[in-house]
């Protein structure tokens, strides 16, 4: 701690930080632009000027910029003397010499950091009388809109995009007062983190394009704290709603997980909730029907065993209700035996090894990634790992007395102070390219070598059958032995349980209490399903035989993957009563389907990769007949006389029941209940005006039974309780997301802080070795083994229902070794076919493909392909032109849909059904 | 012994000839250095009281002393750390052309100076950062480097010692800010030449994050004679608190513009006399003592010794020692506008006051010069001077730019007023 | 075999250029030499731009992509460098490039008059190229010729002590002798 004197008042602040951080921690309003808590200081904008004094006799002092000044014990500074306040006002005046003052038409207006800072410095009159510069804007793709004239040259965008996120296609260009931030030419921003520019830019240069198409001011929207649905990281997000449609997702600050940043899949993928494909009515064989229809009732009350199929995309509550309804012995947790096995194993590991939060991972000083393309499967974790790569450079600057938040110094020494990053496996991508040690291996070799690695670290660790240790593995072992805070990363991507076992064994073999582990499961609530599994489940392999042997009905919880659809098709041959609870109209035909609310329309909880329980709350009310799945299930429970379930009236009761079964959940659910949070900002103007064309009565805001959130201005405001999520970020004087600083007591230091929150999977400290698995699922005799790879855009079946993501999704491709390409006489970019599979694949060539294998990416909604293939052939001209036609048609449909989608949403704004809001009648 | 250590070797006809240079005592200073411990060389330079000639006048020996030496200069694996020496030959300050003279006329002198400096700090690679427009310098330097390499003075194990040095010439692509030492380092790394924050100082983390010394060309050219004739001899060359000699110059409407090597502390009057005074019919109205980024002085200041402290006391800076003389037929407002245009154009665009303040000042000055200014504009200009002053900007470019403006506003207040009152330039510009 | 390219919608302007297809062996060798002088390849970026410009007068988009490819650096980063420095031309220039010094010593030596004369003679403004593509006229900051002001740089060489006759003489020679590359 350090004692410092600001404007003659003494304060105690944490040392090691800079003066700007200290002032913000003290809740002082010190303006700034270029500094960012996650990106450190560079001192470019000069907005955070203060005066430092030598001692109490020094009356003149010396102007400093706070963000570049380390806090030292006994320092004397002022923030409110004329010299610095006047200067800070002048800085705004100078920044505004180019700014077009176009707030009324700017999407940033109302939550603009520049607006806030302008007001904060007291600047109100333009001094500059000359002409302003006009820049040309660029087309940056479907996600981001560019309006360069609003730029104030704080360099944040470049620093985030290039330095923080490793993007290679955006940088500062030109010089003097003509500095330009953009790409070399028009084109879609390549980084999967580009969306953060919207929040990183302190003004309206980079704005959210889909949001801009269906725009609303911040103060006209109500916001709900929510959790991202697009991977297992569980990033905290805010949903903003108006007129019943969710307009956008923004980052919801969480120090331990997503911090200040999201990936674009999360930011733009949410739009599936507004999709045309949302099912709004009960349907039978594709026809709308009613709950009370005889056939419907008959189906719902059908005799025989009800087999329930859970979903890793659905909430804990929904899955739990299903488990209650059908009974644990009839509750199936996975679409195939392999993922069921992975889930079992995953839970076993989770019980032994707490998994690192993202903030902790950022502190690693050695990283080993085994068989996982974390960049594509859980992009935000990849971004955290990227930050860990800086740690040696940070240490290096600290050694010469420079604080680690001085970002440019750290980056100067980065090239020769790399944190070791080892990548074992076949996954490609940005992190693999950064690897200092890289071993290209197929899934089997990966697992074998990982087991050998564990064995090198500790002899007791089980060995696989092979004994040849690759030199890279020896190198990795050495790195791991000397590292203070090593991080081991694995995951489900290789669909290989041996990888999971190996990763756990490495942790045990390391026996480093500071060692960290991260295993990324595929979906937002995979671990939640794993938790319920502890109460018993029906083995996947038994489902089919059960259907065959008894009279069975299938009750299926929503999941958008193709593998689910395919499996259901197989199963539905064995039963003629399939009831689906689904949000997106998918699949078939003879089933009865009940429309359910999306995550934006109801409350729910899920467990992230760590088993951390997090809850989301609704931003809007479901349309049509949609209801939360658990409510349908309760009604089914009533029909089927399942007493326990039938008595449930609201979510709180379900929570109580869950808490009894899984006591770890109790604390979270108790905390959740009974609190009220304001979801409309104090400036919310829509409340009385929105429906004025239809009624003069002020409608009652809708509320969900048992939900902790209130859709009104009443309740806890942001910042009143630091234990709880903010529905939106705001504090007096701070309308932009930078208001988050007002709720932080101090900024994250280098130390490993334990994560707040409740981990639902109980830890059993004793741990055991995992055995080498001899049975190999992916053995193939084919010429080429097929190894599946993922893409940020395209591999998440849910996000594929969002228009903007769809536009970015790549078409199928294969990656082959150069020698394979030349032997087959194929070139990069050509189209090929694999055996007689109908899909055409674009060819990529890379050295980092395991021998005798090809890497294959196929979009989530295209038919999956088997484990191997014998022949790669250049596609025939007919096929290619057919593909082009199809693509063309698809694009036409897409752009048409985009138009229709926009129109539909705009129409909805005009004709908002009045009964939509309770009490309006 | 000479009293013109910088220009004694000046040879306009065949300067790159290493034999000629050696026969007049060239490379003896380096040989002396090589026989000493690096720290002893540093000490000798400290003792000589040599101050950097790049403009800031920082003690050269002291600057070197921050470079980690010996055990402190080891990598984690125990190997010696890479260190660099860089010669700052960017010389883009308007009114400054001294380094050009030295490099065109005595390239070996610079190379020898660099060898001494590199040896003293333990650098094995050195770069000359030369402004791209100096093509003749480039040719001569490259020839001289090649000759020195051929004769074993550069390269591996120089003169049988275990000291090795490779020296490379880098031609800049033109940008005044590259002269600022940390921006120069960024430019050498192939980046945009934005300055870097200090600390860390380049002496500890410079080029490619390694310990680096950046010295001005003229500074380095002083070293051979210091090593040759000793520190005391050098400091006694000048009859002033500052040591050695300095290349002074004058440009503007004088009869015989040029450069002269004089003991530190010569007066501007002496220099002006060497230039044969102002052109016929013109009177001296004001002068900038050391390049475009120094404050105006008046004819009454001509007798002040041109050394760092004395000039500072008079309210300006010695800078590069290149005097720019303003005559009474040229408009001071016009001159200031020209200077500010230069700085506005050359701002790197990193920090707000400079990037947006300088063009703003230019906008105001242009209006005043065109007779469209108002009293408010003068007030605004005065405010801008404070706005871009030391501590408010990231580097010294903008404060330098402000110097002629703020002194001009004081000394030529009448002229400014006339522009406003008469709605036009009294000089007919 | 016919090569099938991506459909138009997916085709992106220039994205990836193989440097071997664009740069000459000479250029590549010179750039590789520069790379050998620095710790990092990207450090040779400015030198590389200058080398290519020496061969082709200016740096086209294609050249830019090729250099980035050769140096294994993102093209936008190289663009950031190319557009930062004054002496890299990212637009075509004429056969001859005149940089007239517009800084203070030259200003004191009749810069306005000289500039007007040059512009009138060439019939272009600063930043423009004559219609026949012969001459591009640009300004330059102080050329370090303050004692021999006014001065300009013609195709990289300094021309000092300018006056109206010497300019006429110089321009006359330029048009008479034709392009450097003829
Ligand atoms: C904007 C700016 C431009 C500069 N230009 C030059 C220059 O062209 N040549 C030079 O030697 N120093 C220049 N300097 C000073 C250098 O930053 C640095 O102080 C000098 O090279 C150190 O050398 P010295 O210690 O030998 O004087 C400049 C400084 C600034 C702020
Ligand atoms: S003062 Fe600021 S903008 Fe100007 S050159 Fe220095 S860092 Fe760049
Ligand atoms: S925030 Fe401190 S200088 Fe920009």
Short mmCIF file of N, CA and C in Angstrom, two decimals, chain B residues 69-117:
data_model
loop_
_atom_site.label_atom_id
_atom_site.label_comp_id
_atom_site.label_asym_id
_atom_site.label_seq_id
_atom_site.Cartn_x
_atom_site.Cartn_y
_atom_site.Cartn_z
N UNK B 69 27.15 -2.98 -17.99
CA UNK B 69 28.46 -3.48 -18.42
C UNK B 69 28.79 -4.74 -17.61
N UNK B 70 29.74 -5.47 -18.12
CA UNK B 70 30.29 -6.63 -17.39
C UNK B 70 29.21 -7.64 -17.01
N UNK B 71 29.20 -8.00 -15.75
CA UNK B 71 28.28 -9.03 -15.28
C UNK B 71 26.82 -8.62 -15.42
N UNK B 72 26.61 -7.30 -15.42
CA UNK B 72 25.22 -6.84 -15.52
C UNK B 72 24.69 -6.93 -16.95
N UNK B 73 25.61 -7.23 -17.86
CA UNK B 73 25.20 -7.26 -19.26
C UNK B 73 25.18 -8.68 -19.80
N UNK B 74 24.70 -9.60 -18.96
CA UNK B 74 24.63 -10.99 -19.41
C UNK B 74 23.18 -11.39 -19.62
N UNK B 75 22.98 -12.29 -20.58
CA UNK B 75 21.65 -12.87 -20.75
C UNK B 75 21.41 -13.89 -19.65
N UNK B 76 20.16 -14.39 -19.60
CA UNK B 76 19.86 -15.39 -18.58
C UNK B 76 20.77 -16.61 -18.69
N UNK B 77 21.16 -16.93 -19.92
CA UNK B 77 21.99 -18.12 -20.09
C UNK B 77 23.49 -17.81 -19.96
N UNK B 78 23.82 -16.61 -19.51
CA UNK B 78 25.21 -16.31 -19.23
C UNK B 78 26.01 -15.76 -20.41
N UNK B 79 25.40 -15.76 -21.60
CA UNK B 79 26.10 -15.17 -22.75
C UNK B 79 26.02 -13.65 -22.66
N UNK B 80 27.00 -12.96 -23.26
CA UNK B 80 26.93 -11.50 -23.19
C UNK B 80 25.74 -10.97 -23.98
N UNK B 81 25.15 -9.93 -23.43
CA UNK B 81 23.97 -9.33 -24.04
C UNK B 81 24.36 -8.59 -25.32
N UNK B 82 23.47 -8.65 -26.29
CA UNK B 82 23.66 -7.84 -27.49
C UNK B 82 23.46 -6.37 -27.12
N UNK B 83 24.37 -5.51 -27.57
CA UNK B 83 24.19 -4.07 -27.36
C UNK B 83 24.41 -3.35 -28.69
N UNK B 84 23.87 -2.18 -28.77
CA UNK B 84 23.98 -1.44 -30.03
C UNK B 84 24.45 -0.01 -29.82
N UNK B 85 25.16 0.48 -30.83
CA UNK B 85 25.45 1.90 -30.90
C UNK B 85 24.79 2.43 -32.16
N UNK B 86 24.16 3.58 -32.04
CA UNK B 86 23.55 4.19 -33.22
C UNK B 86 24.03 5.62 -33.36
N UNK B 87 24.47 5.96 -34.56
CA UNK B 87 24.81 7.35 -34.83
C UNK B 87 23.58 8.05 -35.38
N UNK B 88 23.19 9.12 -34.73
CA UNK B 88 22.04 9.89 -35.17
C UNK B 88 22.50 10.91 -36.20
N UNK B 89 22.32 10.56 -37.46
CA UNK B 89 22.70 11.46 -38.55
C UNK B 89 21.45 11.81 -39.34
N UNK B 90 20.36 12.02 -38.61
CA UNK B 90 19.10 12.29 -39.29
C UNK B 90 18.98 13.75 -39.70
N UNK B 91 19.69 14.60 -38.99
CA UNK B 91 19.76 16.03 -39.29
C UNK B 91 18.65 16.58 -40.18
N UNK B 92 17.48 16.74 -39.59
CA UNK B 92 16.39 17.33 -40.37
C UNK B 92 15.89 18.63 -39.77
N UNK B 93 16.55 19.08 -38.74
CA UNK B 93 16.15 20.34 -38.12
C UNK B 93 16.43 21.47 -39.09
N UNK B 94 15.42 22.22 -39.49
CA UNK B 94 15.67 23.31 -40.43
C UNK B 94 16.76 24.25 -39.91
N UNK B 95 17.62 24.65 -40.81
CA UNK B 95 18.69 25.56 -40.43
C UNK B 95 19.92 24.82 -39.93
N UNK B 96 19.91 23.51 -40.01
CA UNK B 96 21.03 22.72 -39.49
C UNK B 96 21.64 21.88 -40.60
N UNK B 97 22.96 21.99 -40.78
CA UNK B 97 23.60 21.25 -41.87
C UNK B 97 25.02 20.87 -41.51
N UNK B 98 25.31 20.86 -40.20
CA UNK B 98 26.67 20.59 -39.74
C UNK B 98 27.10 19.13 -39.92
N UNK B 99 26.19 18.20 -39.62
CA UNK B 99 26.56 16.79 -39.73
C UNK B 99 26.86 16.42 -41.18
N UNK B 100 26.13 17.06 -42.07
CA UNK B 100 26.36 16.80 -43.49
C UNK B 100 27.80 17.14 -43.85
N UNK B 101 28.26 18.29 -43.34
CA UNK B 101 29.63 18.71 -43.62
C UNK B 101 30.62 17.65 -43.14
N UNK B 102 30.42 17.18 -41.94
CA UNK B 102 31.34 16.20 -41.36
C UNK B 102 31.32 14.89 -42.13
N UNK B 103 30.15 14.44 -42.48
CA UNK B 103 30.06 13.14 -43.14
C UNK B 103 30.55 13.20 -44.57
N UNK B 104 30.29 14.32 -45.23
CA UNK B 104 30.78 14.44 -46.60
C UNK B 104 32.29 14.62 -46.61
N UNK B 105 32.78 15.34 -45.60
CA UNK B 105 34.20 15.70 -45.62
C UNK B 105 35.10 14.78 -44.83
N UNK B 106 34.58 14.11 -43.82
CA UNK B 106 35.45 13.28 -43.00
C UNK B 106 34.72 12.03 -42.52
N UNK B 107 34.31 11.18 -43.46
CA UNK B 107 33.54 10.00 -43.05
C UNK B 107 34.32 9.10 -42.09
N UNK B 108 35.63 9.04 -42.27
CA UNK B 108 36.40 8.17 -41.38
C UNK B 108 36.41 8.68 -39.94
N UNK B 109 36.32 9.99 -39.82
CA UNK B 109 36.28 10.56 -38.47
C UNK B 109 35.06 10.03 -37.72
N UNK B 110 33.93 10.02 -38.42
CA UNK B 110 32.71 9.52 -37.79
C UNK B 110 32.84 8.03 -37.47
N UNK B 111 33.38 7.30 -38.44
CA UNK B 111 33.49 5.85 -38.22
C UNK B 111 34.41 5.58 -37.03
N UNK B 112 35.50 6.31 -36.96
CA UNK B 112 36.40 6.11 -35.83
C UNK B 112 35.70 6.45 -34.51
N UNK B 113 34.97 7.56 -34.53
CA UNK B 113 34.24 7.95 -33.33
C UNK B 113 33.26 6.88 -32.91
N UNK B 114 32.58 6.30 -33.89
CA UNK B 114 31.62 5.25 -33.57
C UNK B 114 32.31 4.01 -33.02
N UNK B 115 33.49 3.73 -33.58
CA UNK B 115 34.21 2.55 -33.09
C UNK B 115 34.59 2.74 -31.61
N UNK B 116 35.02 3.96 -31.31
CA UNK B 116 35.40 4.23 -29.92
C UNK B 116 34.19 4.09 -29.00
N UNK B 117 33.08 4.71 -29.43
CA UNK B 117 31.87 4.66 -28.60
C UNK B 117 31.38 3.23 -28.45
#
